[in-house]
Coordinates of C-alpha atoms in Angstrom, one line a residue:
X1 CA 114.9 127.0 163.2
X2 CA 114.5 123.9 165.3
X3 CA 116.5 121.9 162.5
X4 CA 120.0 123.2 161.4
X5 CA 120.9 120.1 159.5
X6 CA 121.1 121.9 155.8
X7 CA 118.9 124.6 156.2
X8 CA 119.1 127.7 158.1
X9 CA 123.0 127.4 159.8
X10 CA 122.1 130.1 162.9
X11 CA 118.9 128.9 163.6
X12 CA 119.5 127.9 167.5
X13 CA 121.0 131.9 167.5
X14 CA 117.7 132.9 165.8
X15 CA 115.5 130.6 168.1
X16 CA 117.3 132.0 171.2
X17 CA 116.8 135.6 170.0
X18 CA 113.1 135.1 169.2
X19 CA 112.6 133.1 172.8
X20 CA 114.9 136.5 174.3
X21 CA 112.3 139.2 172.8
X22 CA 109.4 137.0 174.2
X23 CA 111.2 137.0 178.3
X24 CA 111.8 140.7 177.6
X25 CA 108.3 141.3 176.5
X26 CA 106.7 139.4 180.0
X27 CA 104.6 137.4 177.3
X28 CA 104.9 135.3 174.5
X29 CA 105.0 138.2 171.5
X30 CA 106.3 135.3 169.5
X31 CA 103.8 132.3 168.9
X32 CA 104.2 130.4 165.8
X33 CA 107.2 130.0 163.4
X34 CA 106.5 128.2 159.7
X35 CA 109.4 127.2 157.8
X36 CA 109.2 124.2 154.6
X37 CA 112.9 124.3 153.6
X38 CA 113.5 120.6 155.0
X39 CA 110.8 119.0 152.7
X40 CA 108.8 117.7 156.0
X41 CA 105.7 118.0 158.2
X42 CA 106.5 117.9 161.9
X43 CA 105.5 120.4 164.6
X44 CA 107.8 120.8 167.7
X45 CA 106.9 123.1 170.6
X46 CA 109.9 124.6 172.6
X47 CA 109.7 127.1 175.3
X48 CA 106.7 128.2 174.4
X49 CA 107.0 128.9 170.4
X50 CA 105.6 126.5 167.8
X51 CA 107.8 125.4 164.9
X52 CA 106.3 124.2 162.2
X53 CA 107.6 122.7 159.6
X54 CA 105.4 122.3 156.2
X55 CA 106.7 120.2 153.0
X56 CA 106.8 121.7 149.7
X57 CA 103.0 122.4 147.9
X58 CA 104.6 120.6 145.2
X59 CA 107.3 117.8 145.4
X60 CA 109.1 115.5 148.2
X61 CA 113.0 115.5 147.8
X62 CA 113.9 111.8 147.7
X63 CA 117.7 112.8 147.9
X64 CA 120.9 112.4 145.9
X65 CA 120.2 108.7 144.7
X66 CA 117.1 109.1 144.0
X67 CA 116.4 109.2 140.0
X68 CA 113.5 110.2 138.6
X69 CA 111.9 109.1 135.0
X70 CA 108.4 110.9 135.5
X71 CA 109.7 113.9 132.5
X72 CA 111.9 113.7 129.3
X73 CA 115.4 114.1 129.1
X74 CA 115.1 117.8 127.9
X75 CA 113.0 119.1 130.8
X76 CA 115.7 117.3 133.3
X77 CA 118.4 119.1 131.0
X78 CA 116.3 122.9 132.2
X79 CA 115.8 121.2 135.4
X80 CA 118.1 118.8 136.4
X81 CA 117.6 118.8 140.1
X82 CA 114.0 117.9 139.9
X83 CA 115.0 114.5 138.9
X84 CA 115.7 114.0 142.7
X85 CA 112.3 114.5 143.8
X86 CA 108.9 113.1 143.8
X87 CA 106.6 115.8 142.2
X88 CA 103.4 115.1 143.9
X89 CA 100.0 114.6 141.3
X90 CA 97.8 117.9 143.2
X91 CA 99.4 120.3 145.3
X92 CA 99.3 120.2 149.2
X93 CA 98.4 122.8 151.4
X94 CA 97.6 123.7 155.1
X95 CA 95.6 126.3 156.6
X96 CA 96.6 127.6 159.9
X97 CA 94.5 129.6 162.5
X98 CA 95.4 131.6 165.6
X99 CA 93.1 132.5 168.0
X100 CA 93.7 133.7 171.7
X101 CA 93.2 130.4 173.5
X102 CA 95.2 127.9 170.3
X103 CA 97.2 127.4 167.2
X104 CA 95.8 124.9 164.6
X105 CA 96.9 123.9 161.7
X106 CA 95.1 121.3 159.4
X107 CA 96.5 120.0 156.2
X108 CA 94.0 119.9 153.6
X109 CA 95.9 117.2 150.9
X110 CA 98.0 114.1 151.5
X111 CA 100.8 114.0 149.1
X112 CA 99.6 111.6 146.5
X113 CA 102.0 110.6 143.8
X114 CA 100.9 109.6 140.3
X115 CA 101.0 106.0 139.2
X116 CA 104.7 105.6 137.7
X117 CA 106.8 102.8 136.7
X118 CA 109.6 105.1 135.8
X119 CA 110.5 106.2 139.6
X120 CA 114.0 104.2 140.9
X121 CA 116.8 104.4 143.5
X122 CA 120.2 104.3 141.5

């Protein structure tokens, strides 16, 4: 909601509403926001509400010249947009805790890709 480019195309409108019901509360009701549509990890803090932003548990987007040669031409044929990403070789997660006093969030794998020849920029 911190990010509009290609994602959610009202989230300012939804960020103000959510930073409204926390001033109309007298507290902050509203603490922690996840969202992974972008494909990134970044956390930004603003008025008071994290935004976090976690990357797919399976594959990077390497965008529209990207071209991928990690699978045959019949699963790209089921799945053609896959051939724009970087399918990572384990899955990453993250674990997030709220207490209180603090937010944290630890990410438990590093995207790792598997050793391949047949990854290229057209």
């Amino acid at each position: 909601m911190d990010n509009d480019d290609g994602g959610l195309e009202n989230g300012m409108a939804v960020r103000y509403l959510l930073e409204q019901l926390n001033s109309e509360a007298g507290f902050n009701k509203i603490l922690l926001v996840l969202t992974g549509h972008h494909h990134l990890n970044y956390h930004n803090e603003i008025n008071g509400i994290h935004y976090v932003q976690i990357n797919s548990a399976s594959y990077y987007w390497a965008g529209d010249t990207f071209e991928s040669k990690a699978f045959d031409g019949e699963f790209y044929k089921k799945h053609n947009i896959l051939r724009r990403t970087l399918v990572y070789q384990d899955p990453i997660w993250a674990t997030v805790s709220i207490d209180h006093k603090k937010i944290s969030i630890s990410r438990e794998l590093k995207p790792q890709w598997p050793e391949s020849p047949c990854l290229r920029w057209v």
